[in-house]
């Protein structure tokens, strides 16, 4: 009988401790967090191949098959120049800067290519003009002038509390998935990063998803509120999932856009959200991400943030599947900054901050 009393007392004590324990992950994160086991013993060392380009290439990189695009801030009256990867020759410059018809003051980067009627197209968002453009790339190259198939009003300031659309993905003919990045509301607080499912033609909100429940106030944190959940994000090309590769935590969040459920995958032994509530050193982890239908490719740092004007040598790529399993580590022979995956040729295109060249990695050789 005495033994039973001891067991009951122990149960009560344990239950009380569990109920009083503050779970900071559940305070901030809107989903389950699972631990990633790093079972990769051998890092695969690779030699990058050069893409010879004949001309001034600079800026945000994107590619599709034989075409390479640069959102190039050095261009005076256009936003994009396009190169032929096979010949290295510049095809032309496109998308007009200015205040006239079909001209804008700025464009967000390209995040997706798609085809309609056999013609290659992409979406270009102009935040200042609150317009969404459908750029017909095939016809633009053919006619040597910018051809926009459609221009759709896409307001955001009022309904999104000042947070502009950034990453955009056309899921089907009339469904667009957009990302709203965190935006400062005041010196103390910022909005949460949110994904929205919207109608493509009328900009009507259909659904909204967030991986987070709340942000942190500036007075409580060692990091700015808008930087709290900063991540680099990419879509699964079939349009079913989004990966958020967190910069300030060793964690990937995978959002299922059909169910709205998010699962976080955190490296074993890595810090949790309490790191932002203290004064400890916050490291940088995933600085770039790209994805195809099979894998997620993340540029990994895992060290203290670099100093002003310092160029970190980041040459480790972590490869995950869409179930959060770390399946490969790649070490390149150059430090990296940009990444773009082209499923048409199964290549990962890369740039280096200290070398004025574009490289590529044949993905078939990574998993041979």
mmCIF file of C-alpha atoms in Angstrom:
data_model
loop_
_atom_site.group_PDB
_atom_site.id
_atom_site.type_symbol
_atom_site.label_atom_id
_atom_site.label_comp_id
_atom_site.label_asym_id
_atom_site.label_seq_id
_atom_site.Cartn_x
_atom_site.Cartn_y
_atom_site.Cartn_z
ATOM 1 C CA UNK A 1 0.000 0.000 0.000
ATOM 2 C CA UNK A 2 2.853 2.354 0.899
ATOM 3 C CA UNK A 3 4.490 1.578 -2.444
ATOM 4 C CA UNK A 4 1.301 2.551 -4.299
ATOM 5 C CA UNK A 5 1.207 5.893 -2.431
ATOM 6 C CA UNK A 6 4.831 6.594 -3.475
ATOM 7 C CA UNK A 7 4.020 5.887 -7.117
ATOM 8 C CA UNK A 8 0.923 8.125 -7.015
ATOM 9 C CA UNK A 9 2.929 10.963 -5.463
ATOM 10 C CA UNK A 10 5.589 10.601 -8.149
ATOM 11 C CA UNK A 11 2.948 10.736 -10.897
ATOM 12 C CA UNK A 12 1.460 13.918 -9.401
ATOM 13 C CA UNK A 13 4.889 15.575 -9.178
ATOM 14 C CA UNK A 14 5.782 14.682 -12.787
ATOM 15 C CA UNK A 15 2.399 15.822 -14.079
ATOM 16 C CA UNK A 16 2.729 19.139 -12.279
ATOM 17 C CA UNK A 17 6.234 19.712 -13.650
ATOM 18 C CA UNK A 18 5.114 18.982 -17.216
ATOM 19 C CA UNK A 19 2.118 21.296 -16.966
ATOM 20 C CA UNK A 20 4.281 24.142 -15.577
ATOM 21 C CA UNK A 21 7.055 23.751 -18.164
ATOM 22 C CA UNK A 22 7.173 26.537 -20.749
ATOM 23 C CA UNK A 23 7.592 25.101 -24.194
ATOM 24 C CA UNK A 24 9.016 27.992 -26.199
ATOM 25 C CA UNK A 25 8.822 26.076 -29.460
ATOM 26 C CA UNK A 26 5.059 25.738 -29.100
ATOM 27 C CA UNK A 27 4.843 29.376 -28.031
ATOM 28 C CA UNK A 28 6.226 30.532 -31.357
ATOM 29 C CA UNK A 29 5.943 27.671 -33.837
ATOM 30 C CA UNK A 30 2.661 26.628 -35.426
ATOM 31 C CA UNK A 31 3.383 22.926 -35.903
ATOM 32 C CA UNK A 32 5.372 19.895 -34.846
ATOM 33 C CA UNK A 33 9.174 20.059 -34.650
ATOM 34 C CA UNK A 34 11.155 16.896 -35.344
ATOM 35 C CA UNK A 35 14.858 16.280 -34.787
ATOM 36 C CA UNK A 36 17.150 15.776 -37.777
ATOM 37 C CA UNK A 37 19.761 13.100 -37.246
ATOM 38 C CA UNK A 38 22.994 13.894 -39.074
ATOM 39 C CA UNK A 39 24.023 10.456 -40.300
ATOM 40 C CA UNK A 40 26.185 11.669 -43.195
ATOM 41 C CA UNK A 41 29.757 10.508 -42.534
ATOM 42 C CA UNK A 42 31.327 11.333 -45.888
ATOM 43 C CA UNK A 43 30.973 14.719 -47.571
ATOM 44 C CA UNK A 44 30.873 14.475 -51.373
ATOM 45 C CA UNK A 45 33.517 16.800 -52.848
ATOM 46 C CA UNK A 46 32.695 18.172 -56.288
ATOM 47 C CA UNK A 47 34.388 20.336 -58.894
ATOM 48 C CA UNK A 48 32.078 22.977 -60.350
ATOM 49 C CA UNK A 49 31.891 23.486 -64.109
ATOM 50 C CA UNK A 50 32.060 26.952 -65.648
ATOM 51 C CA UNK A 51 29.303 28.441 -67.809
ATOM 52 C CA UNK A 52 31.189 30.681 -70.292
ATOM 53 C CA UNK A 53 29.186 33.869 -70.851
ATOM 54 C CA UNK A 54 30.189 36.569 -73.318
ATOM 55 C CA UNK A 55 28.904 39.819 -71.828
ATOM 56 C CA UNK A 56 28.136 41.766 -68.663
ATOM 57 C CA UNK A 57 26.255 39.364 -66.422
ATOM 58 C CA UNK A 58 25.346 40.472 -62.923
ATOM 59 C CA UNK A 59 22.444 40.259 -60.465
ATOM 60 C CA UNK A 60 19.781 37.754 -59.416
ATOM 61 C CA UNK A 61 20.234 34.525 -61.372
ATOM 62 C CA UNK A 62 17.541 32.280 -62.878
ATOM 63 C CA UNK A 63 17.662 29.711 -65.685
ATOM 64 C CA UNK A 64 15.466 27.571 -67.868
ATOM 65 C CA UNK A 65 17.026 25.012 -70.224
ATOM 66 C CA UNK A 66 19.318 26.980 -72.570
ATOM 67 C CA UNK A 67 18.340 30.420 -71.201
ATOM 68 C CA UNK A 68 20.006 32.274 -68.332
ATOM 69 C CA UNK A 69 18.405 35.398 -66.872
ATOM 70 C CA UNK A 70 19.902 38.162 -64.726
ATOM 71 C CA UNK A 71 17.846 40.735 -62.852
ATOM 72 C CA UNK A 72 20.659 43.171 -63.473
ATOM 73 C CA UNK A 73 20.738 46.492 -61.551
ATOM 74 C CA UNK A 74 23.616 47.700 -63.728
ATOM 75 C CA UNK A 75 21.376 47.950 -66.808
ATOM 76 C CA UNK A 76 20.336 51.548 -67.477
ATOM 77 C CA UNK A 77 16.903 51.196 -69.079
ATOM 78 C CA UNK A 78 16.014 47.491 -68.709
ATOM 79 C CA UNK A 79 15.717 45.067 -65.823
ATOM 80 C CA UNK A 80 16.731 41.750 -67.391
ATOM 81 C CA UNK A 81 19.387 40.508 -69.739
ATOM 82 C CA UNK A 82 19.199 36.987 -71.158
ATOM 83 C CA UNK A 83 22.057 34.747 -72.280
ATOM 84 C CA UNK A 84 22.193 31.550 -74.301
ATOM 85 C CA UNK A 85 23.924 29.009 -72.045
ATOM 86 C CA UNK A 86 25.108 26.871 -74.962
ATOM 87 C CA UNK A 87 26.761 29.661 -76.952
ATOM 88 C CA UNK A 88 27.489 32.094 -74.134
ATOM 89 C CA UNK A 89 26.082 34.950 -76.228
ATOM 90 C CA UNK A 90 23.778 37.620 -74.837
ATOM 91 C CA UNK A 91 20.346 37.394 -76.469
ATOM 92 C CA UNK A 92 19.153 40.836 -75.391
ATOM 93 C CA UNK A 93 17.850 43.082 -72.623
ATOM 94 C CA UNK A 94 14.177 43.212 -71.672
ATOM 95 C CA UNK A 95 11.525 44.661 -69.305
ATOM 96 C CA UNK A 96 11.569 48.454 -69.418
ATOM 97 C CA UNK A 97 12.399 50.768 -66.540
ATOM 98 C CA UNK A 98 10.400 53.984 -66.276
ATOM 99 C CA UNK A 99 6.953 55.461 -65.758
ATOM 100 C CA UNK A 100 5.300 54.811 -69.098
ATOM 101 C CA UNK A 101 2.928 52.029 -70.237
ATOM 102 C CA UNK A 102 4.337 48.593 -69.380
ATOM 103 C CA UNK A 103 7.215 50.304 -67.559
ATOM 104 C CA UNK A 104 7.847 50.080 -63.803
ATOM 105 C CA UNK A 105 10.288 51.393 -61.208
ATOM 106 C CA UNK A 106 11.243 47.933 -59.904
ATOM 107 C CA UNK A 107 10.513 44.242 -60.393
ATOM 108 C CA UNK A 108 10.720 41.430 -57.867
ATOM 109 C CA UNK A 109 12.931 38.501 -58.969
ATOM 110 C CA UNK A 110 11.808 35.517 -61.035
ATOM 111 C CA UNK A 111 10.828 32.510 -58.914
ATOM 112 C CA UNK A 112 9.097 30.244 -61.434
ATOM 113 C CA UNK A 113 8.937 29.504 -65.152
ATOM 114 C CA UNK A 114 5.933 27.890 -66.832
ATOM 115 C CA UNK A 115 4.645 27.176 -70.316
ATOM 116 C CA UNK A 116 1.363 28.079 -71.987
ATOM 117 C CA UNK A 117 0.698 26.951 -75.544
ATOM 118 C CA UNK A 118 4.319 25.887 -75.857
ATOM 119 C CA UNK A 119 5.605 29.367 -74.972
ATOM 120 C CA UNK A 120 7.865 30.046 -71.992
ATOM 121 C CA UNK A 121 6.520 32.590 -69.513
ATOM 122 C CA UNK A 122 7.064 33.911 -66.001
ATOM 123 C CA UNK A 123 5.425 36.216 -63.467
ATOM 124 C CA UNK A 124 6.939 39.599 -62.617
ATOM 125 C CA UNK A 125 5.576 41.542 -59.656
ATOM 126 C CA UNK A 126 5.923 45.341 -59.566
ATOM 127 C CA UNK A 127 5.369 46.298 -55.902
ATOM 128 C CA UNK A 128 5.467 50.087 -56.334
ATOM 129 C CA UNK A 129 2.870 50.010 -59.109
ATOM 130 C CA UNK A 130 0.934 47.152 -57.408
ATOM 131 C CA UNK A 131 0.761 45.205 -60.665
ATOM 132 C CA UNK A 132 1.479 41.635 -61.723
ATOM 133 C CA UNK A 133 2.867 41.051 -65.216
ATOM 134 C CA UNK A 134 2.859 37.860 -67.298
ATOM 135 C CA UNK A 135 6.057 38.070 -69.318
ATOM 136 C CA UNK A 136 6.008 36.085 -72.564
ATOM 137 C CA UNK A 137 9.685 35.183 -72.857
ATOM 138 C CA UNK A 138 9.370 33.173 -76.077
ATOM 139 C CA UNK A 139 7.737 36.028 -77.985
ATOM 140 C CA UNK A 140 10.039 38.637 -76.441
ATOM 141 C CA UNK A 141 13.112 36.811 -77.728
ATOM 142 C CA UNK A 142 11.481 36.131 -81.094
ATOM 143 C CA UNK A 143 10.465 39.775 -81.610
ATOM 144 C CA UNK A 144 13.458 41.291 -79.781
ATOM 145 C CA UNK A 145 11.195 43.449 -77.644
ATOM 146 C CA UNK A 146 9.399 42.982 -74.328
ATOM 147 C CA UNK A 147 6.026 41.243 -74.703
ATOM 148 C CA UNK A 148 3.721 41.216 -71.671
ATOM 149 C CA UNK A 149 0.716 38.962 -72.175
ATOM 150 C CA UNK A 150 -1.227 40.347 -69.211
ATOM 151 C CA UNK A 151 -1.038 43.122 -66.627
ATOM 152 C CA UNK A 152 -3.151 42.467 -63.538
ATOM 153 C CA UNK A 153 -3.791 44.943 -60.687
ATOM 154 C CA UNK A 154 -2.356 43.375 -57.516
ATOM 155 C CA UNK A 155 -2.872 45.626 -54.494
ATOM 156 C CA UNK A 156 -1.174 44.765 -51.205
ATOM 157 C CA UNK A 157 -0.551 47.832 -49.023
ATOM 158 C CA UNK A 158 -3.943 48.135 -47.343
ATOM 159 C CA UNK A 159 -4.966 44.534 -46.832
ATOM 160 C CA UNK A 160 -1.513 43.219 -45.895
ATOM 161 C CA UNK A 161 -0.569 45.873 -43.360
ATOM 162 C CA UNK A 162 2.297 47.172 -45.472
ATOM 163 C CA UNK A 163 3.851 43.749 -46.156
ATOM 164 C CA UNK A 164 4.428 43.328 -49.924
ATOM 165 C CA UNK A 165 4.162 40.142 -51.913
ATOM 166 C CA UNK A 166 7.536 38.573 -52.588
ATOM 167 C CA UNK A 167 7.864 34.953 -53.629
ATOM 168 C CA UNK A 168 5.100 33.977 -56.099
ATOM 169 C CA UNK A 169 4.110 30.600 -57.514
ATOM 170 C CA UNK A 170 1.342 29.861 -60.018
ATOM 171 C CA UNK A 171 -0.122 26.622 -58.666
ATOM 172 C CA UNK A 172 -2.675 26.186 -61.454
ATOM 173 C CA UNK A 173 -4.466 28.259 -64.071
ATOM 174 C CA UNK A 174 -6.156 30.592 -61.573
ATOM 175 C CA UNK A 175 -4.500 29.917 -58.205
ATOM 176 C CA UNK A 176 -1.480 31.889 -57.076
ATOM 177 C CA UNK A 177 0.492 31.251 -53.888
ATOM 178 C CA UNK A 178 2.270 34.293 -52.513
ATOM 179 C CA UNK A 179 4.626 34.965 -49.635
ATOM 180 C CA UNK A 180 4.379 37.983 -47.373
ATOM 181 C CA UNK A 181 7.675 38.502 -45.597
ATOM 182 C CA UNK A 182 7.884 39.869 -42.075
ATOM 183 C CA UNK A 183 7.407 43.640 -42.027
ATOM 184 C CA UNK A 184 8.093 46.059 -39.145
ATOM 185 C CA UNK A 185 4.941 47.555 -37.636
ATOM 186 C CA UNK A 186 6.844 49.722 -35.164
ATOM 187 C CA UNK A 187 10.161 49.833 -33.331
ATOM 188 C CA UNK A 188 8.845 47.018 -31.129
ATOM 189 C CA UNK A 189 6.929 44.578 -33.333
ATOM 190 C CA UNK A 190 6.693 43.127 -36.831
ATOM 191 C CA UNK A 191 4.162 41.138 -38.824
ATOM 192 C CA UNK A 192 4.522 37.380 -39.160
ATOM 193 C CA UNK A 193 5.692 35.870 -42.466
ATOM 194 C CA UNK A 194 2.593 34.451 -44.148
ATOM 195 C CA UNK A 195 1.757 32.416 -47.231
ATOM 196 C CA UNK A 196 -1.487 33.180 -49.023
ATOM 197 C CA UNK A 197 -3.433 31.309 -51.641
ATOM 198 C CA UNK A 198 -5.112 33.861 -53.944
ATOM 199 C CA UNK A 199 -7.009 33.962 -57.202
ATOM 200 C CA UNK A 200 -4.622 34.797 -60.007
ATOM 201 C CA UNK A 201 -6.943 37.013 -62.050
ATOM 202 C CA UNK A 202 -8.784 38.964 -59.306
ATOM 203 C CA UNK A 203 -6.343 38.931 -56.339
ATOM 204 C CA UNK A 204 -8.951 37.447 -53.989
ATOM 205 C CA UNK A 205 -7.666 35.835 -50.788
ATOM 206 C CA UNK A 206 -8.623 32.154 -50.577
ATOM 207 C CA UNK A 207 -6.486 30.824 -47.705
ATOM 208 C CA UNK A 208 -3.708 31.993 -45.429
ATOM 209 C CA UNK A 209 -0.964 29.960 -43.724
ATOM 210 C CA UNK A 210 1.767 30.791 -41.244
ATOM 211 C CA UNK A 211 4.392 28.578 -39.680
ATOM 212 C CA UNK A 212 4.425 30.850 -36.647
ATOM 213 C CA UNK A 213 2.057 31.928 -33.876
ATOM 214 C CA UNK A 214 3.712 35.096 -32.650
ATOM 215 C CA UNK A 215 6.803 37.204 -33.099
ATOM 216 C CA UNK A 216 9.012 38.612 -30.390
ATOM 217 C CA UNK A 217 9.170 42.204 -29.228
ATOM 218 C CA UNK A 218 12.306 44.225 -29.798
ATOM 219 C CA UNK A 219 12.709 44.916 -26.074
ATOM 220 C CA UNK A 220 12.661 41.172 -25.334
ATOM 221 C CA UNK A 221 15.046 39.952 -28.002
ATOM 222 C CA UNK A 222 18.616 40.045 -29.230
ATOM 223 C CA UNK A 223 17.413 40.349 -32.831
ATOM 224 C CA UNK A 224 15.126 42.721 -34.746
ATOM 225 C CA UNK A 225 11.503 41.504 -34.825
ATOM 226 C CA UNK A 226 11.395 41.432 -38.648
ATOM 227 C CA UNK A 227 14.514 39.218 -38.616
ATOM 228 C CA UNK A 228 13.086 36.824 -36.024
ATOM 229 C CA UNK A 229 11.810 34.227 -38.499
ATOM 230 C CA UNK A 230 13.930 35.185 -41.496
ATOM 231 C CA UNK A 231 14.235 32.351 -44.026
ATOM 232 C CA UNK A 232 15.038 31.538 -47.642
ATOM 233 C CA UNK A 233 12.081 29.773 -49.239
ATOM 234 C CA UNK A 234 11.407 27.580 -52.289
ATOM 235 C CA UNK A 235 8.436 25.770 -53.800
ATOM 236 C CA UNK A 236 8.185 22.140 -54.683
ATOM 237 C CA UNK A 237 7.657 22.411 -58.474
ATOM 238 C CA UNK A 238 4.434 20.354 -58.362
ATOM 239 C CA UNK A 239 2.958 23.132 -56.209
ATOM 240 C CA UNK A 240 2.104 21.023 -53.160
ATOM 241 C CA UNK A 241 4.733 22.183 -50.642
ATOM 242 C CA UNK A 242 6.962 25.067 -49.611
ATOM 243 C CA UNK A 243 10.246 24.817 -47.735
ATOM 244 C CA UNK A 244 11.387 27.593 -45.412
ATOM 245 C CA UNK A 245 15.122 27.298 -44.713
ATOM 246 C CA UNK A 246 15.643 29.328 -41.548
ATOM 247 C CA UNK A 247 18.644 31.633 -41.395
ATOM 248 C CA UNK A 248 18.916 31.993 -37.617
ATOM 249 C CA UNK A 249 18.068 28.418 -36.582
ATOM 250 C CA UNK A 250 19.318 25.071 -38.000
ATOM 251 C CA UNK A 251 15.763 24.273 -39.060
ATOM 252 C CA UNK A 252 13.746 23.596 -42.203
ATOM 253 C CA UNK A 253 9.989 24.161 -42.150
ATOM 254 C CA UNK A 254 7.960 22.276 -44.744
ATOM 255 C CA UNK A 255 4.474 23.643 -45.369
ATOM 256 C CA UNK A 256 1.844 21.499 -47.079
ATOM 257 C CA UNK A 257 -0.267 24.030 -48.961
ATOM 258 C CA UNK A 258 -3.135 21.570 -49.383
ATOM 259 C CA UNK A 259 -3.573 20.817 -45.668
ATOM 260 C CA UNK A 260 -2.033 23.986 -44.241
ATOM 261 C CA UNK A 261 0.109 21.888 -41.890
ATOM 262 C CA UNK A 262 3.748 22.779 -41.160
ATOM 263 C CA UNK A 263 6.432 20.460 -39.815
ATOM 264 C CA UNK A 264 9.778 21.794 -38.609
ATOM 265 C CA UNK A 265 12.957 19.712 -38.959
ATOM 266 C CA UNK A 266 15.718 20.886 -36.614
ATOM 267 C CA UNK A 267 19.308 19.706 -36.518
ATOM 268 C CA UNK A 268 19.971 17.638 -33.398
ATOM 269 C CA UNK A 269 21.720 19.689 -30.725
ATOM 270 C CA UNK A 270 20.813 22.987 -32.380
ATOM 271 C CA UNK A 271 19.292 25.929 -30.494
ATOM 272 C CA UNK A 272 15.551 26.463 -30.188
ATOM 273 C CA UNK A 273 13.505 29.671 -30.192
ATOM 274 C CA UNK A 274 14.763 30.677 -26.738
ATOM 275 C CA UNK A 275 18.014 31.756 -28.413
ATOM 276 C CA UNK A 276 16.188 34.923 -29.512
ATOM 277 C CA UNK A 277 15.121 35.780 -25.953
ATOM 278 C CA UNK A 278 18.638 35.983 -24.555
ATOM 279 C CA UNK A 279 21.914 37.664 -25.292
ATOM 280 C CA UNK A 280 23.729 34.669 -26.773
ATOM 281 C CA UNK A 281 25.440 34.700 -30.145
ATOM 282 C CA UNK A 282 23.013 33.883 -32.958
ATOM 283 C CA UNK A 283 24.629 31.906 -35.759
ATOM 284 C CA UNK A 284 23.749 31.876 -39.447
ATOM 285 C CA UNK A 285 22.629 28.547 -40.884
ATOM 286 C CA UNK A 286 20.752 28.224 -44.200
ATOM 287 C CA UNK A 287 21.621 31.182 -46.429
ATOM 288 C CA UNK A 288 20.143 29.945 -49.749
ATOM 289 C CA UNK A 289 17.684 27.266 -50.841
ATOM 290 C CA UNK A 290 16.486 25.677 -54.086
ATOM 291 C CA UNK A 291 14.252 22.660 -54.662
ATOM 292 C CA UNK A 292 13.026 20.179 -57.244
ATOM 293 C CA UNK A 293 10.308 17.557 -56.874
ATOM 294 C CA UNK A 294 12.706 15.147 -55.154
ATOM 295 C CA UNK A 295 15.143 17.173 -53.084
ATOM 296 C CA UNK A 296 15.827 20.415 -51.239
ATOM 297 C CA UNK A 297 19.275 22.017 -51.673
ATOM 298 C CA UNK A 298 20.426 24.399 -48.926
ATOM 299 C CA UNK A 299 23.609 26.439 -48.676
ATOM 300 C CA UNK A 300 24.824 25.882 -45.126
ATOM 301 C CA UNK A 301 27.023 28.097 -42.932
ATOM 302 C CA UNK A 302 26.498 27.050 -39.296
ATOM 303 C CA UNK A 303 28.856 29.653 -37.826
ATOM 304 C CA UNK A 304 28.672 33.045 -36.193
ATOM 305 C CA UNK A 305 27.406 35.831 -38.402
ATOM 306 C CA UNK A 306 30.137 37.484 -40.431
ATOM 307 C CA UNK A 307 31.474 40.968 -39.862
ATOM 308 C CA UNK A 308 30.611 44.034 -41.907
ATOM 309 C CA UNK A 309 32.256 43.889 -45.376
ATOM 310 C CA UNK A 310 33.470 40.349 -44.695
ATOM 311 C CA UNK A 311 32.755 37.776 -47.422
ATOM 312 C CA UNK A 312 32.202 34.357 -45.810
ATOM 313 C CA UNK A 313 33.470 31.260 -47.571
ATOM 314 C CA UNK A 314 30.327 29.129 -47.795
ATOM 315 C CA UNK A 315 30.851 25.965 -49.835
ATOM 316 C CA UNK A 316 28.748 23.299 -48.096
ATOM 317 C CA UNK A 317 25.375 22.265 -49.534
ATOM 318 C CA UNK A 318 23.001 20.148 -47.470
ATOM 319 C CA UNK A 319 20.542 18.034 -49.472
ATOM 320 C CA UNK A 320 17.232 16.963 -47.913
ATOM 321 C CA UNK A 321 14.264 15.026 -49.187
ATOM 322 C CA UNK A 322 10.744 16.417 -48.744
ATOM 323 C CA UNK A 323 10.305 14.330 -45.578
ATOM 324 C CA UNK A 324 13.025 16.281 -43.786
ATOM 325 C CA UNK A 325 15.749 13.638 -44.077
ATOM 326 C CA UNK A 326 19.324 14.853 -44.598
ATOM 327 C CA UNK A 327 20.572 12.577 -47.376
ATOM 328 C CA UNK A 328 23.742 14.200 -48.731
ATOM 329 C CA UNK A 329 26.397 16.822 -47.994
ATOM 330 C CA UNK A 330 28.268 18.446 -50.870
ATOM 331 C CA UNK A 331 31.511 20.416 -50.669
ATOM 332 C CA UNK A 332 32.278 22.640 -53.650
ATOM 333 C CA UNK A 333 35.643 24.010 -54.726
ATOM 334 C CA UNK A 334 34.389 27.630 -54.624
ATOM 335 C CA UNK A 335 32.648 29.736 -52.013
ATOM 336 C CA UNK A 336 29.032 30.314 -53.056
ATOM 337 C CA UNK A 337 26.339 32.948 -52.807
ATOM 338 C CA UNK A 338 23.556 32.346 -55.367
ATOM 339 C CA UNK A 339 21.773 29.127 -56.366
ATOM 340 C CA UNK A 340 19.206 28.227 -59.011
ATOM 341 C CA UNK A 341 17.989 24.762 -59.940
ATOM 342 C CA UNK A 342 16.967 23.922 -63.512
ATOM 343 C CA UNK A 343 15.033 20.679 -63.719
ATOM 344 C CA UNK A 344 15.055 20.820 -67.532
ATOM 345 C CA UNK A 345 18.762 19.935 -67.481
ATOM 346 C CA UNK A 346 19.085 18.623 -63.902
ATOM 347 C CA UNK A 347 21.603 21.300 -63.036
ATOM 348 C CA UNK A 348 22.221 23.466 -60.016
ATOM 349 C CA UNK A 349 23.602 26.825 -61.152
ATOM 350 C CA UNK A 350 25.792 28.739 -58.717
ATOM 351 C CA UNK A 351 27.725 31.963 -58.392
ATOM 352 C CA UNK A 352 30.677 32.869 -56.198
ATOM 353 C CA UNK A 353 31.108 36.263 -54.488
ATOM 354 C CA UNK A 354 34.817 36.452 -55.321
ATOM 355 C CA UNK A 355 34.791 35.115 -58.882
ATOM 356 C CA UNK A 356 33.044 36.805 -61.799
ATOM 357 C CA UNK A 357 31.752 33.561 -63.311
ATOM 358 C CA UNK A 358 28.693 31.329 -63.232
ATOM 359 C CA UNK A 359 29.113 27.641 -62.412
ATOM 360 C CA UNK A 360 26.920 24.595 -62.514
ATOM 361 C CA UNK A 361 26.711 21.246 -60.793
ATOM 362 C CA UNK A 362 25.357 18.248 -62.704
ATOM 363 C CA UNK A 363 22.870 16.765 -60.242
ATOM 364 C CA UNK A 364 23.014 13.345 -61.900
ATOM 365 C CA UNK A 365 26.644 13.157 -60.763
ATOM 366 C CA UNK A 366 25.753 14.018 -57.167
ATOM 367 C CA UNK A 367 23.589 10.950 -56.710
ATOM 368 C CA UNK A 368 25.475 8.482 -58.915
#
